[in-house]
PDB file of C-alpha atoms in Angstrom:
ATOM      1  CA  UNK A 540      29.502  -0.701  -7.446  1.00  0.00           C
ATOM      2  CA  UNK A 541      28.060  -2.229  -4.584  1.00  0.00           C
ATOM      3  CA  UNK A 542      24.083  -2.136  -4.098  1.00  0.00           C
ATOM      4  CA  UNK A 543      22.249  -2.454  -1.017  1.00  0.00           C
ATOM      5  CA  UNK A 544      18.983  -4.848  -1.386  1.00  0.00           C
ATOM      6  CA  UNK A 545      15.888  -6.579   0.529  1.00  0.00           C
ATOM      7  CA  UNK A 546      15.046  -9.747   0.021  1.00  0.00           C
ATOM      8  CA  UNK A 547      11.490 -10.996   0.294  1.00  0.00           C
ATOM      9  CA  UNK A 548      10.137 -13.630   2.162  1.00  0.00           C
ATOM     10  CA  UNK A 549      10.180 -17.045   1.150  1.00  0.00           C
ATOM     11  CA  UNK A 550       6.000 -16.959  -0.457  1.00  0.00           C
ATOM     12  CA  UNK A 551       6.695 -13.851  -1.973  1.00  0.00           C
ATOM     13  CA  UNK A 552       9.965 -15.124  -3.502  1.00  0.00           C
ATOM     14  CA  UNK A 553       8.165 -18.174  -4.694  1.00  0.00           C
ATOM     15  CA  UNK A 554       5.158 -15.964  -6.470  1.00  0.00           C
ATOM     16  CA  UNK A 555       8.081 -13.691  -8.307  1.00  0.00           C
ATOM     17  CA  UNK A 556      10.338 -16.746  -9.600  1.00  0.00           C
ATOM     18  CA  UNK A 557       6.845 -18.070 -10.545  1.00  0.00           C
ATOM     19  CA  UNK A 558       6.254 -15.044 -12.824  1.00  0.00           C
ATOM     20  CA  UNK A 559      10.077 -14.628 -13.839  1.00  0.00           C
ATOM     21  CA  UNK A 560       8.989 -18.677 -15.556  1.00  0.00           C
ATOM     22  CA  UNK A 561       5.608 -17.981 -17.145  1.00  0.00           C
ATOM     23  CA  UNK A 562       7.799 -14.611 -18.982  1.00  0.00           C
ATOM     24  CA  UNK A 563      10.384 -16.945 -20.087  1.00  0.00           C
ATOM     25  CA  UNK A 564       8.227 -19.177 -21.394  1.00  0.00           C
ATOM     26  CA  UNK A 565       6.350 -16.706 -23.627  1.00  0.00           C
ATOM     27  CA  UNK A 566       9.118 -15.657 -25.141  1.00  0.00           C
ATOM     28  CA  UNK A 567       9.467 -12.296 -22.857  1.00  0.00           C
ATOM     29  CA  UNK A 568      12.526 -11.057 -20.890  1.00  0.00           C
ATOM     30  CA  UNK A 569      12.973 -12.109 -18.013  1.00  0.00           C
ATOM     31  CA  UNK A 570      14.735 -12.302 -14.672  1.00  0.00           C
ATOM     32  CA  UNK A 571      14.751 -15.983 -14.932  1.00  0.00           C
ATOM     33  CA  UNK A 572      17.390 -15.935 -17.830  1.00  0.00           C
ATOM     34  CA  UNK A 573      19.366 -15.261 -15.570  1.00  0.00           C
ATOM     35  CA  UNK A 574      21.530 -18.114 -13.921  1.00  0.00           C
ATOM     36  CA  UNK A 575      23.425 -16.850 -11.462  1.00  0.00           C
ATOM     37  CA  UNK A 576      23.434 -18.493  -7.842  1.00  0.00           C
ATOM     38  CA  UNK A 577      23.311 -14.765  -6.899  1.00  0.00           C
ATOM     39  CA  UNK A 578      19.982 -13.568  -9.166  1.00  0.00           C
ATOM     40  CA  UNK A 579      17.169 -13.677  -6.696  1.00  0.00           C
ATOM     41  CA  UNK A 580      14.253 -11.257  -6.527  1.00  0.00           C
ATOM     42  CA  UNK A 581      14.915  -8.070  -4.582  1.00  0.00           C
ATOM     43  CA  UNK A 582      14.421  -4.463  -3.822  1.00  0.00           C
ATOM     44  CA  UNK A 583      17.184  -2.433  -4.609  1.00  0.00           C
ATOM     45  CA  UNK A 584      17.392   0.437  -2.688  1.00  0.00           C
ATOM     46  CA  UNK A 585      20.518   2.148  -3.348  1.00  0.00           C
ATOM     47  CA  UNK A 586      23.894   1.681  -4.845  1.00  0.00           C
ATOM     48  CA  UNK A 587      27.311   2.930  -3.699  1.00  0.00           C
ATOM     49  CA  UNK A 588      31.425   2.530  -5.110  1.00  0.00           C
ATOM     50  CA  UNK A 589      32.032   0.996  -1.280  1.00  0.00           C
ATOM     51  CA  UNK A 590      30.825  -0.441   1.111  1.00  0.00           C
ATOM     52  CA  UNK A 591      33.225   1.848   3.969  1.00  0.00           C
ATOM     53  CA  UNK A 592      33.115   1.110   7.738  1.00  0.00           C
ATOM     54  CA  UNK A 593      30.754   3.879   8.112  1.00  0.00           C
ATOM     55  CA  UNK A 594      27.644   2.761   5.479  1.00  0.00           C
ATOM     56  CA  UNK A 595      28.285  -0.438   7.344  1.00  0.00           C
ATOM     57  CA  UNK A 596      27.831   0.878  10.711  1.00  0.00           C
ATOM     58  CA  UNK A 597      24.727   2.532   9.829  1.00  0.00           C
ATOM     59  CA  UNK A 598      23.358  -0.519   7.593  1.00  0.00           C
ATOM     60  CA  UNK A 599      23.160  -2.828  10.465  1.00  0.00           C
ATOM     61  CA  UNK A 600      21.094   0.025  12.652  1.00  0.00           C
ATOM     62  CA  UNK A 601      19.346  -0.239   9.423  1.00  0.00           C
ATOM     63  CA  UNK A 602      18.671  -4.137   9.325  1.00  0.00           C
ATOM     64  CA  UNK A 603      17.193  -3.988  12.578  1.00  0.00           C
ATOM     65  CA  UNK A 604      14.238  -2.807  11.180  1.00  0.00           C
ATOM     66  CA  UNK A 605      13.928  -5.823   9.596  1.00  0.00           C
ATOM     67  CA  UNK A 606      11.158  -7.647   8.860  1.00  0.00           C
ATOM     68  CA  UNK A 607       9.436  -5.047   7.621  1.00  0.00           C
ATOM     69  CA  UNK A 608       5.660  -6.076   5.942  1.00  0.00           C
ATOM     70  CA  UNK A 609       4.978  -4.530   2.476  1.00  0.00           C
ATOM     71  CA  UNK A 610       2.365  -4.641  -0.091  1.00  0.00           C
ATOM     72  CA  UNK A 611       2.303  -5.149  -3.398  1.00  0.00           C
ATOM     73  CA  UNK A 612       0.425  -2.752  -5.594  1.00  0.00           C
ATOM     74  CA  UNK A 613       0.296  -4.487  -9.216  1.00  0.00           C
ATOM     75  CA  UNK A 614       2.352  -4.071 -12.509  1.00  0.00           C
ATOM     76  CA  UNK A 615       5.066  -1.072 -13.186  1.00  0.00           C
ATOM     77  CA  UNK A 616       6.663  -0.257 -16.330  1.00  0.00           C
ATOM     78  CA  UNK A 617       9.621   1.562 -16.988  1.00  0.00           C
ATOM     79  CA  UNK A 618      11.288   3.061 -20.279  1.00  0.00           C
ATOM     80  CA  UNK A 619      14.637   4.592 -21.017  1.00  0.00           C
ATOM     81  CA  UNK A 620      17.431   3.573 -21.074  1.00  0.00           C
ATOM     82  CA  UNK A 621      16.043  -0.342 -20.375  1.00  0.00           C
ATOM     83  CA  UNK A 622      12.828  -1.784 -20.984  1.00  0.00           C
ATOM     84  CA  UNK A 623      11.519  -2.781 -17.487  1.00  0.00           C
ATOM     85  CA  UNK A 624       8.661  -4.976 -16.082  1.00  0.00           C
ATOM     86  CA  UNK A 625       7.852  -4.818 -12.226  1.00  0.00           C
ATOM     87  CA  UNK A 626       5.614  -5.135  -9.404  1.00  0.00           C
ATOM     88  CA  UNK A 627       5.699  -2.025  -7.934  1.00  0.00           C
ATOM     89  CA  UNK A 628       5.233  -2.150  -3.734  1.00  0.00           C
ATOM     90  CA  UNK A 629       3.597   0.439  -1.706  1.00  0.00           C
ATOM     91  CA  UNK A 630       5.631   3.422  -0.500  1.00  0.00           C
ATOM     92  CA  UNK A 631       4.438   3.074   2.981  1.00  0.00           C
ATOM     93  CA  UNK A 632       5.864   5.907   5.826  1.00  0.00           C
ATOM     94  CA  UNK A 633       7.896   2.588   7.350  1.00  0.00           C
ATOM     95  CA  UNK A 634       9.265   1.538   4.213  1.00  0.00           C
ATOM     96  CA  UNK A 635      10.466   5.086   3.240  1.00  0.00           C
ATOM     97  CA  UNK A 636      12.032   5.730   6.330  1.00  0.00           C
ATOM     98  CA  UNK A 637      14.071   2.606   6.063  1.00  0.00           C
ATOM     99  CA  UNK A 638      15.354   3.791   2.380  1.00  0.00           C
ATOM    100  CA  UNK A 639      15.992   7.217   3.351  1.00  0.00           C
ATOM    101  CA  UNK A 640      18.276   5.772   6.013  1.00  0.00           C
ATOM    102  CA  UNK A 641      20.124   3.443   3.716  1.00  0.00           C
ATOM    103  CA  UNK A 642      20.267   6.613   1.155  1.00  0.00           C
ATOM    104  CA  UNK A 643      21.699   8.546   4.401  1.00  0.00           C
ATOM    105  CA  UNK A 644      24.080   6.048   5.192  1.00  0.00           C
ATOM    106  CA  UNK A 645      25.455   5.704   1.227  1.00  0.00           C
ATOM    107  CA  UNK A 646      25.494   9.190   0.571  1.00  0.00           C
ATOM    108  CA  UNK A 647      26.883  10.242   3.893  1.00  0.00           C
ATOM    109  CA  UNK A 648      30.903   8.309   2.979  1.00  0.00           C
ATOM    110  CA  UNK A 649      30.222   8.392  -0.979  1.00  0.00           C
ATOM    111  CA  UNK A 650      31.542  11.071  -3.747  1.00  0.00           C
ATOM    112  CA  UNK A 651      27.794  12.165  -4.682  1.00  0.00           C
ATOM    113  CA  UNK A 652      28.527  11.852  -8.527  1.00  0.00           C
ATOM    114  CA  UNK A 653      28.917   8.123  -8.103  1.00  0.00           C
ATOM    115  CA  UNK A 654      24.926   7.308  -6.718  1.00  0.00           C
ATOM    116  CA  UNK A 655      22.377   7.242  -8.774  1.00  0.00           C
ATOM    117  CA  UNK A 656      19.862   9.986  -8.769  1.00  0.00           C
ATOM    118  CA  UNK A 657      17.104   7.656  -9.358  1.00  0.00           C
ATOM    119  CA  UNK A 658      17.563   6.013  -5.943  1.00  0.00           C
ATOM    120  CA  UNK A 659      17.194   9.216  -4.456  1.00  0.00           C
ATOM    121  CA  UNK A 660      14.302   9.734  -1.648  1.00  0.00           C
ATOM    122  CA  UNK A 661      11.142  11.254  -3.534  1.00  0.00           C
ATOM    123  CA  UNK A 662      12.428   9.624  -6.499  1.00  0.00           C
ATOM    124  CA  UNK A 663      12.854   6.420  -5.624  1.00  0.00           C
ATOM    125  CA  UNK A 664       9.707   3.755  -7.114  1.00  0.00           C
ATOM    126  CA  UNK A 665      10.374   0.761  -5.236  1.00  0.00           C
ATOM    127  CA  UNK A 666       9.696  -2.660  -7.353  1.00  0.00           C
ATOM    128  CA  UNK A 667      10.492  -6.479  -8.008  1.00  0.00           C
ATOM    129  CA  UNK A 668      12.052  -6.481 -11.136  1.00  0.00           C
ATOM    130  CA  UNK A 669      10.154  -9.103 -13.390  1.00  0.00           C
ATOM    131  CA  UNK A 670      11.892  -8.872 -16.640  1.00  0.00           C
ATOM    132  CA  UNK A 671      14.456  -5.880 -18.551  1.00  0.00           C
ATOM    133  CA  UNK A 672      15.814  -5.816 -21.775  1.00  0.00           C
ATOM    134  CA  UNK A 673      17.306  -2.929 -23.934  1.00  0.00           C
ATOM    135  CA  UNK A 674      14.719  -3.199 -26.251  1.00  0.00           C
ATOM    136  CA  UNK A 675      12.478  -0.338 -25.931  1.00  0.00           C
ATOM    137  CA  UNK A 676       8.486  -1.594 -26.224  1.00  0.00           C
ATOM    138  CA  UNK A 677       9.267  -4.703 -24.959  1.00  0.00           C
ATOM    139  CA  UNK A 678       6.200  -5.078 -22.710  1.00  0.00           C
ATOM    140  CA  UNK A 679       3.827  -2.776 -24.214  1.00  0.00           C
ATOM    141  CA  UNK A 680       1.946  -5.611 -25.904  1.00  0.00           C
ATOM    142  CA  UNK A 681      -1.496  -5.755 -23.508  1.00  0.00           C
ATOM    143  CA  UNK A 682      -1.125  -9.926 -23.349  1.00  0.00           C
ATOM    144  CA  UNK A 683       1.710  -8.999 -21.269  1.00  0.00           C
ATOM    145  CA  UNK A 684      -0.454  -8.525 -18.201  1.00  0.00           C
ATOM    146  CA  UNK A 685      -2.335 -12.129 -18.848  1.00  0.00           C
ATOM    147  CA  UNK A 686       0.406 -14.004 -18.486  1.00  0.00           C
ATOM    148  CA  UNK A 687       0.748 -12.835 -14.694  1.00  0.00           C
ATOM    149  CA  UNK A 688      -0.201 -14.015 -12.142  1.00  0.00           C
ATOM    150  CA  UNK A 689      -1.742 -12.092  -9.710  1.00  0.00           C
ATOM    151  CA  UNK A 690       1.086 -10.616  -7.000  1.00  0.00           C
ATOM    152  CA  UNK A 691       0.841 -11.670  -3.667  1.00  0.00           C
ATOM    153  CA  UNK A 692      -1.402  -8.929  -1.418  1.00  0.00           C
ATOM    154  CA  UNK A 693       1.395  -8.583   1.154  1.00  0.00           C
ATOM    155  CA  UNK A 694       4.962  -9.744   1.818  1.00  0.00           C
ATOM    156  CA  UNK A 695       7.443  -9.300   4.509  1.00  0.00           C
ATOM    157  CA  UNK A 696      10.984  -7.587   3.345  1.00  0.00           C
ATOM    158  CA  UNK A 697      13.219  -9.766   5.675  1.00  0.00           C
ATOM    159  CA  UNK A 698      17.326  -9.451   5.328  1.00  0.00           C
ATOM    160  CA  UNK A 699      19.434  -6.519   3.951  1.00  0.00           C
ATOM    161  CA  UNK A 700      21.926  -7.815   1.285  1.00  0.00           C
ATOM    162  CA  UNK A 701      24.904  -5.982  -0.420  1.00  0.00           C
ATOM    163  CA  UNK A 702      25.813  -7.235  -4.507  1.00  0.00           C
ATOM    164  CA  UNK A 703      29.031  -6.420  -5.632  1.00  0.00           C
ATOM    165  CA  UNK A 704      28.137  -5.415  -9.473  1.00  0.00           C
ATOM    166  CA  UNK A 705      31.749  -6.022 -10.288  1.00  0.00           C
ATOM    167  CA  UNK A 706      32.717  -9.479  -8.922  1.00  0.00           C
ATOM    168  CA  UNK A 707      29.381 -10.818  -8.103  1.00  0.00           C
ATOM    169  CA  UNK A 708      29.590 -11.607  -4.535  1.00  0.00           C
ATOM    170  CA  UNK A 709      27.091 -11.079  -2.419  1.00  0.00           C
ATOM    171  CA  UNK A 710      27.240 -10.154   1.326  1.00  0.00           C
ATOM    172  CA  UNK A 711      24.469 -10.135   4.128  1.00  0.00           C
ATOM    173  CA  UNK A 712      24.271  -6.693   6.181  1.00  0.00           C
ATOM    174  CA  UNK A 713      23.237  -8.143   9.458  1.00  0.00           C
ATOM    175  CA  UNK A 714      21.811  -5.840  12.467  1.00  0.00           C
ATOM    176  CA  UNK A 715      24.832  -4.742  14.923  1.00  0.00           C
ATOM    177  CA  UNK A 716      24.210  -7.165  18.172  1.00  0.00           C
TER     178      UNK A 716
END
């Protein structure tokens, strides 16, 4: 699968890797266990089996939105089938435009069975992973929420990124010139 991602600004980057530490340090899941070169914090908006000359063409329309500001609106979590931990951002009119053209532009060249319903427009929660595990409860515990730090009020969504789930590269989707 390949999914199509923002990336924050560098401040807002800096505040999520900061929380991604303090979970690993208590013990929690977190985002920071993970070591790849590739594992930085992002907003996934949707995920496709290819990335075809079409989803391209409309991606970088897409990325010429970009930077797009956003706002953080505190802590998310999710159940079923992972344990999830998030800051959730605000579903502004700008920033659901932008995902309901990436959803276009994926489910436009892809067989629908392969996309996930969840990234769907209307059901779509868009959030900064913080920490997932398959452990169900994991972050119930109320401490959770003490050990983090406060998210930044506002951040700036600044590059469109593809992952490829299967060999781990990762590709920029710049605008078309």
């Amino acid at each position: 699968m390949r999914t199509v991602e923002l990336l924050l600004d560098e401040a807002a980057e800096l505040a999520v890797r900061e929380t991604w530490r303090r979970l690993m340090e208590a013990g929690l899941p977190s985002q920071a266990r993970h070591r790849s070169p590739t594992n930085s914090p992002h907003l996934t908006l949707a995920a496709c089996p290819e990335l075809t000359a079409p989803i391209r063409w409309e991606l970088a329309e897409v990325a010429t939105a970009l930077p797009l500001p956003t706002r953080f609106r505190g802590v998310i979590r999710f159940e079923r089938p992972t344990s999830v931990l998030a800051w959730a951002l605000d579903l502004d009119s700008a920033l659901a435009d932008l995902h309901r053209r990436v959803w276009e532009a994926v489910a436009s060249d892809s067989p629908p069975a392969t996309l996930n319903p969840l990234h769907e427009p209307g059901r779509w929660v868009p959030h900064i992973t913080l920490g997932r595990t398959r452990r169900a409860g994991a972050f119930a515990d109320r401490r959770v929420s003490e050990l983090l730090p406060t998210p930044p009020l506002s951040a700036r969504l600044v590059s469109l990124r593809s992952y490829d789930t299967e060999t781990g590269a990762l590709e920029m989707l710049e605008p078309r010139p």
